[in-house]
Amino acid sequence: MSINLYQTGVSGLLSAQQQLGTTGHNIANVNTEGYTRQRAEQNAAVGNFNGGNFIGSGTYVQDITRIYDQFSYKEQLTNQSSLGNASSISLDLNQLNQVMSTSSEAIGGSIDRFYQAVNGIADNPSDIGLRNIALSQASVLANDFNNLNDNLDQLEKSTNGEIEQIANKISQISLELAKMNEQILQNRDLTQAGQPNDLLDKRDQLITELGEYTSVNTVQDANGVMTVMIGSGTTLVAGITPLTVGVVAGDPDPKQTQLKLIGPNSTVALNGSKMGGALAAKLEYRDEHVTKARSELNRLSMAVSDTLNQAQSQGLDLNGKQGLDIFTDINTSALESSRVLPSSKNAGTVQAGVTITDVSLVPTNEFSIKYDGTDYIMTNELDGTETTLVESSPGSGVYSTGFGFDFTVNSGAPATDDTFKIRPTENSASLMQVTLTDPKGIAASSAIGVSADDNNISNGSVSIVNVTDPEIARSFTDGTNANLTVDVYENPLTPGTFDYRVYDAANPPPAATLASGSFAAGASAVIDMPPAPAASAFQIEIGGLPTGQGALAREKFTISDAFGSGNGTNASFMASTQEQQILGGGKQTFSQALANATAEVGSNASSAEVVADTAQALFTQAFNRNQSKSGVNLDEEAANLLKYQQAYQASSQIISVANTIFDTLLSVAR
Amino acid sequence: MRVSTAQFYIQNGLQLSNKQAGVNEQVNYISSGKRVITAKDDAVAYGTLAGYKNDLANIEKYQRNITQAENHNSLVDTSLANAEGIMNELKDLMLQANNGVRSDDDLKSIAQQAEHSLQQILDIANTQDESGSYVFSGYQTDDAPFVLQTDNSVNYRGDEGVRELQIAKNVSIATNQSGEQVFQKVPNALGDFSASYTQNTSGVGVENAIISDRSVYDSTRADFTFEFTSSTDLTITDGAGTVTNVTGYVPGEPIVAIPGMEVKLSGNPLPGDKFTLTPDQDISVFETLKSAIDWITKNKKTLGLEKIKDLFFLKKIYLAILRSCLSNLRQQPKE
């Protein structure tokens, strides 16, 4: 008999069995992550040629395949990386935003309360109670700065921890992938079509997981062995050889840890920012956002300290002494040297520091300085501009930068290619302390004051500026010159030019004056007192249009000792610094700078959230596309189950028919 | 599109949790009553809000300062009003003392009263505020600014310091007046000079001596001694000994021989009358009071009848001075 009905029936039974098995497998794995639905590919057996016709001989299962679209899978993988990146940085920035928002509110409040106390002193300078309040508010303020800085340190530390965890995880995945590659290589018989579907799924699942942490690229060879590349093309798994990712201390800042790819024979540095995924997000967060927030904070604390210390030094305390620093001096040697981070690879012996010369000019970004054999070349990390530093005076070792700070080589000699990272504001917030302990030490009193003569007729003004030594200023106007007088009048020959003279009223011209000169309308004259060669203790600024009535009736101003326990002029000045625009080149008050720094973090956080939302939407789309191809649908499988059950039953019917036929044949013969 | 079972559940779960997160966020906004809780909620608004908060804090500061300034100045105001009352009393006393029929005893008691008034004014000038600081001593708030000497004269030990409080971004206001400004700088009723008479037989008096043109007046030439050689001719000798001759003086006309200076006399001078003009723009309340008391106690008796004319004139001056003291006190700013 040429038609083997039995065999046809059996082939149907077997195929239906395999189909049922595959369907069952699908149903069982409906909730398995990364599972790709499988299908038994059923083919009709080639028919037997009989009597000029091909008569079908049943069916067979050719292959059990994964319903897998590598393009939609890769799309999902790419989106997985960008989602990992975006959601990680969004979460982190959200946290930073919360820390900054609450802390800046606290710091802003402390600044307000401190200035309230100083304002109180201006009103009632001899009140020790008010002075005590000002000092305790100052320490609250310093504390707030310390705390916020600690918080940011903590954020950096925990981010470092997370980076290490991610690196470990990547290394683990790398090892597993290599093992998987080995298994796949062994399991697969090259002569057969069948694929180790579930192993492949598992490997893809590992790749997906890896994709969360870093961007991944894969290449599969003819044997099904996968080469995995992370970041911008760094091989992590080469066939059955795994490489691992490790974390090493940063250079020059050990706290900014860096990534290394560790192979069996060599170790290569990895550029973390190009890794993509959560890993790049963590590094970006740590190196850009936290660092920026911290240097804003540092700069603010530096400006507050410096402004108030300077104001202190211009005035006299209750004992008639020059005011001492309220806060830690911004240029202590510890602070100066901490602002320079020499590279560990430096061959030279240079010990350098950074001295702040003008807080208002100091930026928040970093600089790097490289010694090229003859000069120090400074690179601004913000825009990459390079400048060759020039020594202020040969041999001094002081290099002025134009950014409000000097690079100072204290000792040692540089070697070519030595590099230094400069962080001009480093540690200011963490080391901010209140150094003034005596409430009497608050310099509320000004040293000297100007009084205009009653007979002055014009709107000329004389003011005292840049008091560097109030004690000398006071003795100069009180003892050395009993009544220091400034007189000015408009030169009749050259209108618009004002001639001024500074002299002791007890010894008026024609005796020699202390200083004389002229200035043009609209400008002002600034005169050092005491005059050179003595060191200047203060400056007299003459401005306005002091026309006077003539050579005999000049505009007169008397400068005299003003110290007194009831003098709150300098406290008034201190209080006014709250509204002075000091930071950012004289554009921001303290609270504005704080608000700006916080708002910047806030806007970064909110745009990161938008990016994360978009990434989520894109990922969802890719996931859906992939799932619509490869995902298990229980309804579908239920239908299949019935379908294949019926096929099985029908196939058994074929056997039964064959049996009947055979019986009939036998009964004929009986 | 084909939907996998896992996808179905994941999607629904994700959306539910998204909605929950949204509700949670809104509850936060509702319970805080704020639209901007952290900078992330609206970074632009956060910056603006910080600016407003800052402004509010400043306004609060200004308001506090305004209250303080009001308190300080009302204390000054009250003190000055009291002083004004006493000065008025003194003026009455002077008018009484001027009456020719007063007996010596009467004058003595008037003088005593005047001394009491001086003491009262002194007390006012040494007013202390709630924290024990002297109000009229400039920056030297720990020391009493006015100290009475045995000869009834008063020394000022304070300075010219004026404390200022900020009451707006660029506006500061004085919260005290220095004692010098209030009690020591009364405009001189005579003008810019005070006269001291060496010989005065005619009873001529300096009615008014001013610097009329500062651009030509040479302050280094002071003092000026006027001496009449006849009833129409006089010499003016300046501090350096330079002599200027004036002829043809017409009584009542100002003497303008010294550049920039204008002197007006009252009465008809006689040869030998001699007086010196010393620059003196301001005089002190206490000095005036001392002179007034001296005048009362030293009245007619000690000076002799022939000087009565002179005294009448002096009295006129004192009254004028007292008047300007009063006006000075009234003029003190009352912010």
PDB file of C-alpha atoms in Angstrom, chain A residues 412-517:
ATOM      1  CA  GLY A 412      59.346  73.738  44.288  1.00  0.00           C
ATOM      2  CA  ALA A 413      60.021  73.598  40.579  1.00  0.00           C
ATOM      3  CA  PRO A 414      57.630  72.397  37.896  1.00  0.00           C
ATOM      4  CA  ALA A 415      58.373  69.719  35.342  1.00  0.00           C
ATOM      5  CA  THR A 416      57.115  69.916  31.785  1.00  0.00           C
ATOM      6  CA  ASP A 417      53.532  68.681  31.387  1.00  0.00           C
ATOM      7  CA  ASP A 418      52.725  69.006  35.076  1.00  0.00           C
ATOM      8  CA  THR A 419      49.024  69.724  35.424  1.00  0.00           C
ATOM      9  CA  PHE A 420      46.955  71.238  38.190  1.00  0.00           C
ATOM     10  CA  LYS A 421      43.226  71.385  38.522  1.00  0.00           C
ATOM     11  CA  ILE A 422      42.023  74.677  40.004  1.00  0.00           C
ATOM     12  CA  ARG A 423      38.809  74.944  41.950  1.00  0.00           C
ATOM     13  CA  PRO A 424      38.771  78.551  43.076  1.00  0.00           C
ATOM     14  CA  THR A 425      35.989  78.141  45.620  1.00  0.00           C
ATOM     15  CA  GLU A 426      36.873  74.703  47.015  1.00  0.00           C
ATOM     16  CA  ASN A 427      36.070  74.018  50.680  1.00  0.00           C
ATOM     17  CA  SER A 428      34.842  77.523  51.463  1.00  0.00           C
ATOM     18  CA  ALA A 429      31.494  76.333  52.766  1.00  0.00           C
ATOM     19  CA  SER A 430      32.807  73.365  54.690  1.00  0.00           C
ATOM     20  CA  LEU A 431      35.490  75.376  56.486  1.00  0.00           C
ATOM     21  CA  MET A 432      33.312  78.424  57.184  1.00  0.00           C
ATOM     22  CA  GLN A 433      33.384  79.168  60.887  1.00  0.00           C
ATOM     23  CA  VAL A 434      32.689  82.154  63.100  1.00  0.00           C
ATOM     24  CA  THR A 435      36.083  83.239  64.390  1.00  0.00           C
ATOM     25  CA  LEU A 436      34.936  86.311  66.291  1.00  0.00           C
ATOM     26  CA  THR A 437      33.975  85.457  69.859  1.00  0.00           C
ATOM     27  CA  ASP A 438      33.810  88.798  71.637  1.00  0.00           C
ATOM     28  CA  PRO A 439      30.538  90.655  70.967  1.00  0.00           C
ATOM     29  CA  LYS A 440      32.413  93.904  71.591  1.00  0.00           C
ATOM     30  CA  GLY A 441      34.565  92.959  68.615  1.00  0.00           C
ATOM     31  CA  ILE A 442      31.884  93.780  66.060  1.00  0.00           C
ATOM     32  CA  ALA A 443      33.190  96.899  64.378  1.00  0.00           C
ATOM     33  CA  ALA A 444      30.027  98.985  64.375  1.00  0.00           C
ATOM     34  CA  SER A 445      31.828 102.318  64.526  1.00  0.00           C
ATOM     35  CA  SER A 446      33.402 104.064  61.612  1.00  0.00           C
ATOM     36  CA  ALA A 447      36.830 105.525  62.277  1.00  0.00           C
ATOM     37  CA  ILE A 448      36.410 108.898  60.664  1.00  0.00           C
ATOM     38  CA  GLY A 449      33.623 111.014  59.321  1.00  0.00           C
ATOM     39  CA  VAL A 450      33.185 113.898  56.930  1.00  0.00           C
ATOM     40  CA  SER A 451      31.272 117.041  57.762  1.00  0.00           C
ATOM     41  CA  ALA A 452      30.505 119.641  55.168  1.00  0.00           C
ATOM     42  CA  ASP A 453      30.935 123.302  55.991  1.00  0.00           C
ATOM     43  CA  ASP A 454      27.705 125.236  56.556  1.00  0.00           C
ATOM     44  CA  ASN A 455      28.751 127.749  53.913  1.00  0.00           C
ATOM     45  CA  ASN A 456      29.070 125.177  51.117  1.00  0.00           C
ATOM     46  CA  ILE A 457      26.802 126.085  48.271  1.00  0.00           C
ATOM     47  CA  SER A 458      27.054 123.239  45.773  1.00  0.00           C
ATOM     48  CA  ASN A 459      26.317 119.552  45.574  1.00  0.00           C
ATOM     49  CA  GLY A 460      29.915 118.414  45.826  1.00  0.00           C
ATOM     50  CA  SER A 461      30.515 115.461  48.079  1.00  0.00           C
ATOM     51  CA  VAL A 462      33.456 114.069  49.937  1.00  0.00           C
ATOM     52  CA  SER A 463      33.388 110.526  51.192  1.00  0.00           C
ATOM     53  CA  ILE A 464      35.754 108.147  52.884  1.00  0.00           C
ATOM     54  CA  VAL A 465      36.419 104.955  50.953  1.00  0.00           C
ATOM     55  CA  ASN A 466      38.654 101.907  51.256  1.00  0.00           C
ATOM     56  CA  VAL A 467      39.559 102.237  54.887  1.00  0.00           C
ATOM     57  CA  THR A 468      42.336  99.699  55.252  1.00  0.00           C
ATOM     58  CA  ASP A 469      43.551 100.724  58.677  1.00  0.00           C
ATOM     59  CA  PRO A 470      40.874 102.479  60.710  1.00  0.00           C
ATOM     60  CA  GLU A 471      43.167 102.912  63.715  1.00  0.00           C
ATOM     61  CA  ILE A 472      45.727 104.863  61.721  1.00  0.00           C
ATOM     62  CA  ALA A 473      42.961 106.716  59.894  1.00  0.00           C
ATOM     63  CA  ARG A 474      41.618 107.803  63.233  1.00  0.00           C
ATOM     64  CA  SER A 475      44.932 108.906  64.683  1.00  0.00           C
ATOM     65  CA  PHE A 476      45.772 110.654  61.418  1.00  0.00           C
ATOM     66  CA  THR A 477      42.669 112.829  61.643  1.00  0.00           C
ATOM     67  CA  ASP A 478      42.667 113.167  65.398  1.00  0.00           C
ATOM     68  CA  GLY A 479      46.299 113.584  66.386  1.00  0.00           C
ATOM     69  CA  THR A 480      48.555 114.021  63.384  1.00  0.00           C
ATOM     70  CA  ASN A 481      46.180 116.506  61.817  1.00  0.00           C
ATOM     71  CA  ALA A 482      43.701 117.956  64.242  1.00  0.00           C
ATOM     72  CA  ASN A 483      41.222 118.926  61.566  1.00  0.00           C
ATOM     73  CA  LEU A 484      41.911 117.440  58.213  1.00  0.00           C
ATOM     74  CA  THR A 485      40.288 119.767  55.720  1.00  0.00           C
ATOM     75  CA  VAL A 486      39.444 119.237  52.085  1.00  0.00           C
ATOM     76  CA  ASP A 487      38.612 122.309  50.049  1.00  0.00           C
ATOM     77  CA  VAL A 488      37.584 122.427  46.423  1.00  0.00           C
ATOM     78  CA  TYR A 489      36.525 125.015  43.923  1.00  0.00           C
ATOM     79  CA  GLU A 490      35.987 125.233  40.216  1.00  0.00           C
ATOM     80  CA  ASN A 491      39.044 126.544  38.437  1.00  0.00           C
ATOM     81  CA  PRO A 492      37.991 129.898  36.895  1.00  0.00           C
ATOM     82  CA  LEU A 493      40.416 129.426  33.983  1.00  0.00           C
ATOM     83  CA  THR A 494      39.224 125.966  33.010  1.00  0.00           C
ATOM     84  CA  PRO A 495      35.549 125.648  33.952  1.00  0.00           C
ATOM     85  CA  GLY A 496      34.525 122.070  34.564  1.00  0.00           C
ATOM     86  CA  THR A 497      37.770 121.357  36.370  1.00  0.00           C
ATOM     87  CA  PHE A 498      37.770 121.311  40.106  1.00  0.00           C
ATOM     88  CA  ASP A 499      40.895 122.030  42.127  1.00  0.00           C
ATOM     89  CA  TYR A 500      41.149 120.419  45.481  1.00  0.00           C
ATOM     90  CA  ARG A 501      43.524 120.710  48.418  1.00  0.00           C
ATOM     91  CA  VAL A 502      43.851 118.569  51.492  1.00  0.00           C
ATOM     92  CA  TYR A 503      45.487 120.135  54.505  1.00  0.00           C
ATOM     93  CA  ASP A 504      45.504 120.426  58.247  1.00  0.00           C
ATOM     94  CA  ALA A 505      43.228 123.277  59.321  1.00  0.00           C
ATOM     95  CA  ALA A 506      45.810 124.261  61.924  1.00  0.00           C
ATOM     96  CA  ASN A 507      48.344 124.783  59.187  1.00  0.00           C
ATOM     97  CA  PRO A 508      46.406 126.008  56.156  1.00  0.00           C
ATOM     98  CA  PRO A 509      47.810 127.042  52.796  1.00  0.00           C
ATOM     99  CA  PRO A 510      49.966 128.820  51.791  1.00  0.00           C
ATOM    100  CA  ALA A 511      51.743 126.262  54.003  1.00  0.00           C
ATOM    101  CA  ALA A 512      52.410 123.016  52.158  1.00  0.00           C
ATOM    102  CA  THR A 513      49.277 120.927  51.655  1.00  0.00           C
ATOM    103  CA  LEU A 514      49.024 117.181  52.227  1.00  0.00           C
ATOM    104  CA  ALA A 515      47.671 116.680  48.749  1.00  0.00           C
ATOM    105  CA  SER A 516      46.356 118.769  45.927  1.00  0.00           C
ATOM    106  CA  GLY A 517      45.196 118.254  42.384  1.00  0.00           C
TER     107      GLY A 517
END
